[in-house]
């Protein structure tokens, strides 16, 4: 019973889960079938009837999720109390969104209240579904369900299909964001070396690929003239995108070759970007423009302060560059001299480390621990609701969705971001956070 059939197992891989919770006979099984499509709707009016399917893969408006009937798991529980507790635990453990299904005709029962009370403590969005509203005449009964404190009930008729579109809309709205198309973190690492003309990009690349490490191949990139350099590093390939012009300066079309458009293209094709600065000049406005673009593109960032051999006031210059980076704390600054070789051997390890952070995933439990601790120390400002729960929904770059309140002032956003950084690292990596309002109100 609790073992889903293989096709479902396959279909559910990586998909968000929606758990149906509700006391017996409210119509969970019928609703589950209704979500899948009218043609498979089967009504079980007999209490405790054996269900042969407890999980179904559902698609709606281009989004896919797996609907799970958790009620099917608890029939062996001793007593209603235990059944309710087990059902809720089960749902919370596996789901991204919970549907609390109640029977609008019989109205709120003690068991519904018990379920609602337990679900209010769960850190997950809950949708209250008023089932068996077969016609508009039955809608007034729905009003009674507000006392469950789960927000607006959605009236549906699982048997007739009434309201299922609205319910599906609400469900997909609450699903975690799907992974966006991003460069694959498991492929070979792809780095870009960018910066203003004359800061030492070519010299640096020649140091990296030239002497001790052989160039494995030069692979054509996406555009005809964007030729990448692939080097062997500890026996594994590393790609530096669009470096043709660096390695053979004669082919470069002067300053224009490294123009902003070309830089933007290289950034987009890489995972982590090495922004090379002339340390003598420090961090200029143009350098800041380039770093801003790296962050905007969601790439990892490493700053290389090159020509360090020429810097006299070293401590001051280093602090100044760090400060003027002006993005977020923790971006590595590597001091190098492409001329003498100073510090050059730290460039690739730093790029690899940032790439690892860029592709990292942290568990929902860890995220929630950080959110709770952060709020205990420094609660959201007056008028801003509590952040109830959150999760990392993507990596490369890391994205978090935090539920509770949609209107978080910038200072508190930064505070939350900094707490996530303090807990998880993410050095050199931009973090995306979206705050969403209370899920039960939609
Ligand atoms: P690119 O335009 O960024 O590729 O810069 P290049 O690599 O062509 O370097 C520009 C000039 O700076 C050349 O004359 C290099 O020899 C010089 N240069 C590059 N790196 C260093 C460095 O670390 N120290 C010093 N003193 N000169 C450097």
PDB file of C-alpha atoms in Angstrom, residues 20 25-46 49-56 69 131-132 157-161:
ATOM      1  CA  UNK A  20      -4.111  15.614   1.040  1.00  0.00           C
ATOM      2  CA  UNK A  25     -14.895  10.010   4.181  1.00  0.00           C
ATOM      3  CA  UNK A  26     -14.472  13.707   3.378  1.00  0.00           C
ATOM      4  CA  UNK A  27     -13.654  12.710  -0.201  1.00  0.00           C
ATOM      5  CA  UNK A  28      -9.840  12.767  -0.347  1.00  0.00           C
ATOM      6  CA  UNK A  29      -9.611   9.786  -2.623  1.00  0.00           C
ATOM      7  CA  UNK A  30     -12.214  11.210  -5.004  1.00  0.00           C
ATOM      8  CA  UNK A  31     -10.476  14.569  -4.967  1.00  0.00           C
ATOM      9  CA  UNK A  32      -7.141  12.932  -5.714  1.00  0.00           C
ATOM     10  CA  UNK A  33      -8.654  11.231  -8.725  1.00  0.00           C
ATOM     11  CA  UNK A  34     -10.345  14.461  -9.739  1.00  0.00           C
ATOM     12  CA  UNK A  35      -7.020  16.268  -9.714  1.00  0.00           C
ATOM     13  CA  UNK A  36      -5.678  13.727 -12.126  1.00  0.00           C
ATOM     14  CA  UNK A  37      -8.592  14.148 -14.509  1.00  0.00           C
ATOM     15  CA  UNK A  38     -12.287  13.474 -14.651  1.00  0.00           C
ATOM     16  CA  UNK A  39     -11.929  10.272 -16.624  1.00  0.00           C
ATOM     17  CA  UNK A  40     -10.383   8.472 -13.660  1.00  0.00           C
ATOM     18  CA  UNK A  41     -12.692   9.762 -10.980  1.00  0.00           C
ATOM     19  CA  UNK A  42     -13.853   7.025  -8.660  1.00  0.00           C
ATOM     20  CA  UNK A  43     -16.017   7.699  -5.636  1.00  0.00           C
ATOM     21  CA  UNK A  44     -15.571   5.643  -2.491  1.00  0.00           C
ATOM     22  CA  UNK A  45     -18.542   6.240  -0.276  1.00  0.00           C
ATOM     23  CA  UNK A  46     -17.776   3.381   2.092  1.00  0.00           C
ATOM     24  CA  UNK A  49     -12.531   1.328   1.545  1.00  0.00           C
ATOM     25  CA  UNK A  50      -9.270  -0.009   0.200  1.00  0.00           C
ATOM     26  CA  UNK A  51      -7.541   2.495  -1.987  1.00  0.00           C
ATOM     27  CA  UNK A  52      -5.325   1.121  -4.670  1.00  0.00           C
ATOM     28  CA  UNK A  53      -3.694   4.428  -5.539  1.00  0.00           C
ATOM     29  CA  UNK A  54      -2.382   6.892  -3.049  1.00  0.00           C
ATOM     30  CA  UNK A  55      -0.085   8.951  -5.256  1.00  0.00           C
ATOM     31  CA  UNK A  56      -0.604  10.609  -8.584  1.00  0.00           C
ATOM     32  CA  UNK A  69      -3.292  10.907  -0.086  1.00  0.00           C
ATOM     33  CA  UNK A 131     -15.515  19.380  -0.563  1.00  0.00           C
ATOM     34  CA  UNK A 132     -18.979  18.167  -1.548  1.00  0.00           C
ATOM     35  CA  UNK A 157     -17.167  19.109  -5.752  1.00  0.00           C
ATOM     36  CA  UNK A 158     -14.845  16.206  -6.302  1.00  0.00           C
ATOM     37  CA  UNK A 159     -17.618  14.151  -7.784  1.00  0.00           C
ATOM     38  CA  UNK A 160     -18.727  16.745 -10.317  1.00  0.00           C
ATOM     39  CA  UNK A 161     -15.415  18.509 -10.827  1.00  0.00           C
TER      40      UNK A 161
END
